[in-house]
GROMACS .gro file of C-alpha atoms in nm:
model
  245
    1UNK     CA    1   0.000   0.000   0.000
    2UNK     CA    2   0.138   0.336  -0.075
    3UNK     CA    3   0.276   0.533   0.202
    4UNK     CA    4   0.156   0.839   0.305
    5UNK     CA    5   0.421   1.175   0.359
    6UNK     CA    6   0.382   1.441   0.550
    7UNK     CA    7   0.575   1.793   0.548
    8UNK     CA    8   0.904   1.814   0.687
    9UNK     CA    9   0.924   2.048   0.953
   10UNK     CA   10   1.174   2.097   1.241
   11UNK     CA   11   1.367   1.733   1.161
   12UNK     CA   12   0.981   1.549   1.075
   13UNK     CA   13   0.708   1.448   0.890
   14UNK     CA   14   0.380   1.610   1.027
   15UNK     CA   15   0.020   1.599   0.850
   16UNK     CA   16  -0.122   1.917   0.689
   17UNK     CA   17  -0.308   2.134   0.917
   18UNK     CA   18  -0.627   2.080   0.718
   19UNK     CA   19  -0.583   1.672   0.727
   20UNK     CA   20  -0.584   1.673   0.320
   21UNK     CA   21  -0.364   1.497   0.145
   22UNK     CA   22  -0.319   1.412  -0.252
   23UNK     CA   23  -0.203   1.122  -0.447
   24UNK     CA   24   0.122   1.146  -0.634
   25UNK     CA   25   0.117   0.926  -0.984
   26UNK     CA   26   0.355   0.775  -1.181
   27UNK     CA   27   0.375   0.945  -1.500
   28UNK     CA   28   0.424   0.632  -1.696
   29UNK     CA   29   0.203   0.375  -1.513
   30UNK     CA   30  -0.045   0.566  -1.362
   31UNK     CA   31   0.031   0.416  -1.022
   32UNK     CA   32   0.031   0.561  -0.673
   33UNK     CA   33   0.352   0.609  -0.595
   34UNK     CA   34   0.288   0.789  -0.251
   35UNK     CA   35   0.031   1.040  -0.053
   36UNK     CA   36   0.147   1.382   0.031
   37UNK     CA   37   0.020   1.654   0.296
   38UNK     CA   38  -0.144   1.905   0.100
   39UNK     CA   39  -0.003   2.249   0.261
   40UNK     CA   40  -0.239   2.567   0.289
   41UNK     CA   41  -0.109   2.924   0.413
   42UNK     CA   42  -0.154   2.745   0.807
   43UNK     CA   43   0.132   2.495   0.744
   44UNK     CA   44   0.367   2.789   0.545
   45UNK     CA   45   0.334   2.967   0.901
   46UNK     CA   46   0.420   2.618   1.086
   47UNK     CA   47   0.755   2.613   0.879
   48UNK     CA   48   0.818   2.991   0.864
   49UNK     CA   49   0.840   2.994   1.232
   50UNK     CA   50   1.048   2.663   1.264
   51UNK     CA   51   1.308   2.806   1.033
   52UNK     CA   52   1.336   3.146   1.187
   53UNK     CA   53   1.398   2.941   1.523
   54UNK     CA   54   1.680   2.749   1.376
   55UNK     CA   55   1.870   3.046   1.151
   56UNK     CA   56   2.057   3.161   1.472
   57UNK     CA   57   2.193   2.853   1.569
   58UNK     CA   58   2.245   2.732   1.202
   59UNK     CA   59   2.404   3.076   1.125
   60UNK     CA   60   2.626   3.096   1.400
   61UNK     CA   61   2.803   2.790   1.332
   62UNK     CA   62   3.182   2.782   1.241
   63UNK     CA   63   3.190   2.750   0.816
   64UNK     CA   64   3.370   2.435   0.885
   65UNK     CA   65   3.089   2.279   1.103
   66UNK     CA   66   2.864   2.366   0.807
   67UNK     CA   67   3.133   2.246   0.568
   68UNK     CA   68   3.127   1.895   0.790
   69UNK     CA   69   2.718   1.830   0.746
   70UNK     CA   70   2.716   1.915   0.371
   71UNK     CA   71   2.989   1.674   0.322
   72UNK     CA   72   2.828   1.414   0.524
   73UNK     CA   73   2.501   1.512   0.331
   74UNK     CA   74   2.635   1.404   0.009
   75UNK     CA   75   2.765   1.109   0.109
   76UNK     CA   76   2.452   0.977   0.283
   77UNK     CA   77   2.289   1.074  -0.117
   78UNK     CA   78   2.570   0.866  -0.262
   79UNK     CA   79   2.487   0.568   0.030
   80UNK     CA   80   2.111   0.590  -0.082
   81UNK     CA   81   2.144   0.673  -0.433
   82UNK     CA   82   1.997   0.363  -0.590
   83UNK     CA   83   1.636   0.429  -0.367
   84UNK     CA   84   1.635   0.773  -0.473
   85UNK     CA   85   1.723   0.736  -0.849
   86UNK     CA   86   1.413   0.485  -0.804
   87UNK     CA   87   1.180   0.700  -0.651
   88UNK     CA   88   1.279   0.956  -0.931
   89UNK     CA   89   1.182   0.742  -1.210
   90UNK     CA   90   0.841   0.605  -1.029
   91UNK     CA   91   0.741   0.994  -0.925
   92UNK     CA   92   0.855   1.157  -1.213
   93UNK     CA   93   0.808   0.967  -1.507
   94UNK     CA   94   1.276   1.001  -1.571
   95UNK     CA   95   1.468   0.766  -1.738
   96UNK     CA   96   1.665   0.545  -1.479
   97UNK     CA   97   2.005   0.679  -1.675
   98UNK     CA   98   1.887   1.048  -1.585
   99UNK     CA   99   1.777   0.951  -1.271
  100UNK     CA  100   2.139   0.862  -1.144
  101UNK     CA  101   2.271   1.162  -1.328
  102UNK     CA  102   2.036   1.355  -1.065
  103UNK     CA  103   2.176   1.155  -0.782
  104UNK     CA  104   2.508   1.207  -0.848
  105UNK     CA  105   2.501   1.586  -0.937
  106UNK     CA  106   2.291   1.651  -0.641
  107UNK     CA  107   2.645   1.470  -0.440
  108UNK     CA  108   2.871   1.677  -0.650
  109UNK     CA  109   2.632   2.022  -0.563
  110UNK     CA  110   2.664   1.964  -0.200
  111UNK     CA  111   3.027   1.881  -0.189
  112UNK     CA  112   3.054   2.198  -0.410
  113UNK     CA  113   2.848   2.396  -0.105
  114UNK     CA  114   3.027   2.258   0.169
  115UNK     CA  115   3.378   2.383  -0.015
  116UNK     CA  116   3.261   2.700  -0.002
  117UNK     CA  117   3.120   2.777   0.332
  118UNK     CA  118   3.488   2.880   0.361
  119UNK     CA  119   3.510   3.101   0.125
  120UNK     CA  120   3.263   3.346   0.219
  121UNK     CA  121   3.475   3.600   0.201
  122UNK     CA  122   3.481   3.994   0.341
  123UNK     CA  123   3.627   4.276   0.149
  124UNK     CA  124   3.780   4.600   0.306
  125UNK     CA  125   3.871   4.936   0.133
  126UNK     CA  126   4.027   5.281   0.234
  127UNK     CA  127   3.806   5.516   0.447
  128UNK     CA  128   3.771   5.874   0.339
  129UNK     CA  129   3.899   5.953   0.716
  130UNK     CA  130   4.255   5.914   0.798
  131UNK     CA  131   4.417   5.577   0.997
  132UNK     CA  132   4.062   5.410   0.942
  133UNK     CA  133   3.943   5.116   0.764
  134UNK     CA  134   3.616   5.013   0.608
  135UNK     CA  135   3.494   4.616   0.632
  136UNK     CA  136   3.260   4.451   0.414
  137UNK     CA  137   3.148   4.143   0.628
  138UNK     CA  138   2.920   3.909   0.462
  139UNK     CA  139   2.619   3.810   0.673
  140UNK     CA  140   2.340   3.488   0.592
  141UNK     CA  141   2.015   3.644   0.459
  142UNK     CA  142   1.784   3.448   0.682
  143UNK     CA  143   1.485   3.230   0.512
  144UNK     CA  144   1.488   3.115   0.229
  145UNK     CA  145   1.234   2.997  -0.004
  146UNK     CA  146   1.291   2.768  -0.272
  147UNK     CA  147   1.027   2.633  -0.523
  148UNK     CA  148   1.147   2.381  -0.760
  149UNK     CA  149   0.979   2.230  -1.068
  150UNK     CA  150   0.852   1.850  -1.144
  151UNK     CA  151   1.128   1.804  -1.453
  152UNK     CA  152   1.436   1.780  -1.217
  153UNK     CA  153   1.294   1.745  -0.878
  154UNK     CA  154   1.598   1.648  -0.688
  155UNK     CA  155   1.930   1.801  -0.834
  156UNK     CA  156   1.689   2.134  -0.908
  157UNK     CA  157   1.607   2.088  -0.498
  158UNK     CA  158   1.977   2.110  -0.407
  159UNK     CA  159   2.129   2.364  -0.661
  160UNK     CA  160   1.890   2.596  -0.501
  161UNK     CA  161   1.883   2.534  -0.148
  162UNK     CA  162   2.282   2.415  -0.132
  163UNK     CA  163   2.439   2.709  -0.119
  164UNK     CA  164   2.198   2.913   0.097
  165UNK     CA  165   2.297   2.632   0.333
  166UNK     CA  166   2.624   2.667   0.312
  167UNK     CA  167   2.654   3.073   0.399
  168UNK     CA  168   2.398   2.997   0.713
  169UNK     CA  169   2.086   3.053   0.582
  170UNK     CA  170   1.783   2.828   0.650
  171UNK     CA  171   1.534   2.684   0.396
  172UNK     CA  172   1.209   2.630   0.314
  173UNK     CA  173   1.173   2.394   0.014
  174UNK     CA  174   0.794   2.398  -0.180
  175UNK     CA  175   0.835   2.150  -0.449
  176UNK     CA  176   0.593   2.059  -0.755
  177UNK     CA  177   0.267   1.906  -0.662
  178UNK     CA  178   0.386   1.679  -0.919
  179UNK     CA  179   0.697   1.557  -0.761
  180UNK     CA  180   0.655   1.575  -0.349
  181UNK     CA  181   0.800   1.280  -0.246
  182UNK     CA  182   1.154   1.338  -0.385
  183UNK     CA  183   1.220   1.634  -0.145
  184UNK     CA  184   1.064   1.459   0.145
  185UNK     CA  185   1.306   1.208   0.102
  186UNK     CA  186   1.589   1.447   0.058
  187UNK     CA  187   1.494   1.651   0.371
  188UNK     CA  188   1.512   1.319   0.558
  189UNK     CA  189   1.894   1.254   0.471
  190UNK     CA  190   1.952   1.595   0.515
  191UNK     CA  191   1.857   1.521   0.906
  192UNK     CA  192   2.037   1.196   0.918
  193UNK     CA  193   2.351   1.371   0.797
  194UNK     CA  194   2.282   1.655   1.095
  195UNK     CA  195   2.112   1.880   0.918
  196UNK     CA  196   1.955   2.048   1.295
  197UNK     CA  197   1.620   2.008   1.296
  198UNK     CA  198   1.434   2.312   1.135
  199UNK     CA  199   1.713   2.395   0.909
  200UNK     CA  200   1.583   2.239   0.583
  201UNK     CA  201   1.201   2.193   0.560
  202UNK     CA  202   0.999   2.090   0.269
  203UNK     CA  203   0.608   2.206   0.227
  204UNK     CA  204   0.394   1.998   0.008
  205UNK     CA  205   0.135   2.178  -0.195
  206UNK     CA  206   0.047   2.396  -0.513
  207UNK     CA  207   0.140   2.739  -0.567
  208UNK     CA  208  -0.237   2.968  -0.496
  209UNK     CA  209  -0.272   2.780  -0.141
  210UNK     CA  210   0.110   2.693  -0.063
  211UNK     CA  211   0.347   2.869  -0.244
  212UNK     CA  212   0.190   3.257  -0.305
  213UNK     CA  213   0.102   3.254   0.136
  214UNK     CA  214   0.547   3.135   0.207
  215UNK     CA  215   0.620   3.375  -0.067
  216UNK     CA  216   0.438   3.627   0.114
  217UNK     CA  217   0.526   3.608   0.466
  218UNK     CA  218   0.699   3.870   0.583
  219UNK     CA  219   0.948   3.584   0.779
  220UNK     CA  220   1.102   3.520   0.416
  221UNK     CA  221   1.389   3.715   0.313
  222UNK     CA  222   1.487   3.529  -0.020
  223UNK     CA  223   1.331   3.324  -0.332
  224UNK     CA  224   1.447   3.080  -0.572
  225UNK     CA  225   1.235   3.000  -0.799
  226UNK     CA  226   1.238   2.762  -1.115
  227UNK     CA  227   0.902   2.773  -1.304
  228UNK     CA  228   0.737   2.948  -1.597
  229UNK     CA  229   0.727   3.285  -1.732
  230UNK     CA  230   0.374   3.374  -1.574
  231UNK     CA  231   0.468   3.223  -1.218
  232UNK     CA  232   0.786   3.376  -1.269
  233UNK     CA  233   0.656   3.754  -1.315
  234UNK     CA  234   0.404   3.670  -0.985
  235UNK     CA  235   0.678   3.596  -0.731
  236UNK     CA  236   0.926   3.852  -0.897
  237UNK     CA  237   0.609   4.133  -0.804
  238UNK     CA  238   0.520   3.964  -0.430
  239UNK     CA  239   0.898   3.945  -0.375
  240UNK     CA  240   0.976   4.326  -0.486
  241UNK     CA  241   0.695   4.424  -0.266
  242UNK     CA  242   0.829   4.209   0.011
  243UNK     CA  243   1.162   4.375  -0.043
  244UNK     CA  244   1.270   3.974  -0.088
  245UNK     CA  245   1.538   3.885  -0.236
   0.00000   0.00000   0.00000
């Protein structure tokens, strides 16, 4: 029988808020692959809160603490890549070849990240007053949302939520509707690698009731976003009005 995935918030699976969840298909079969939570604007605040709770201890890490999880974080992908590149072809309809191209990347990205959480560097230049020096320290942004597309559901999940990891930040993920289960997964090695809890948390759901609400709250200070032109334009306008990056 199908199992049944909740969110991931603050290092586990919970329900949705409203009890709903929706079946995720395989593409090619037609088969349930899995149930997900189906996320409103209720759940959004949930993880919001969770990952503003987390940023100071995340953030105020050494780089080389961060630089330790990542690395342990793609090797756990590695350990569990032949379940994954599984789960990618049942969920999302991909060849088994591109399947372990996603896998592997998605090691190589993190590795990548964890290199350069020390090499965040500051800058300094001359002050216009005499025997003083100006610094340019480079400070984590805070939350950040990232909402990835059904056509590369996993290596798509970790370019854009790798690197805000890496400089401190912490991360909301809201993948497809299409594609859930993939970052549920992911989110779950994450934590077994020691990810802390409420670091990385994935939000199941579409974009009008899940996506538009976390791109909204004012507890989100960034947004990566992979989609079309239309969705695109929507969260470039709620994000310039947010003052989001």
């Amino acid at each position: 029988m199908p199992a049944t995935f909740g969110h991931f918030i603050s290092g586990k699976q919970i329900p949705a808020s409203s009890g709903r969840t929706r079946e995720s298909c395989s593409p090619a079969s037609g088969a349930v692959v899995g149930h997900a939570a189906w996320g409103d604007a209720v759940d959004g605040e949930v993880a919001v809160a969770a990952a503003r709770a987390a940023f100071p201890v995340w953030s105020g890490k050494p780089p080389t603490e961060r630089e330790r999880v990542l690395l342990q974080a793609a090797d756990k992908i590695e350990q569990c890549g032949d379940a994954l590149a599984d789960l990618l072809v049942e969920e999302s309809g991909s060849t088994l070849r591109k399947a372990r191209f996603e896998v592997d990347y998605t090691a190589s990205l993190l590795r990548a990240a964890a290199g350069e959480a020390r090499r965040l560097y500051g800058d300094t230049f001359p002050n216009d007053k005499p025997h003083r020096l100006s610094l340019v320290v480079r400070e984590p942004l805070g939350v950040v949302l990232a909402i990835t597309p059904f056509n590369a559901p996993l290596v798509l999940l970790a370019k854009m939520t790798a690197f805000p990891l890496a400089a401190g930040n912490t991360v909301i993920a809201k993948p497809s509707e299409e594609t859930p289960l993939i970052a549920i997964r992911y989110a779950e090695l994450l934590s077994a690698s020691g990810v802390p809890d409420g670091v990385f948390n994935v939000v199941t759901g579409d974009g009008p009731e899940c996506g538009e609400p976390l791109a909204r709250h004012y507890g989100v200070q960034g947004i990566a976003l992979t989609g079309s032109t239309a969705t695109g334009l929507r969260i470039g306008a709620i994000a310039a009005a947010g003052m989001k990056r």
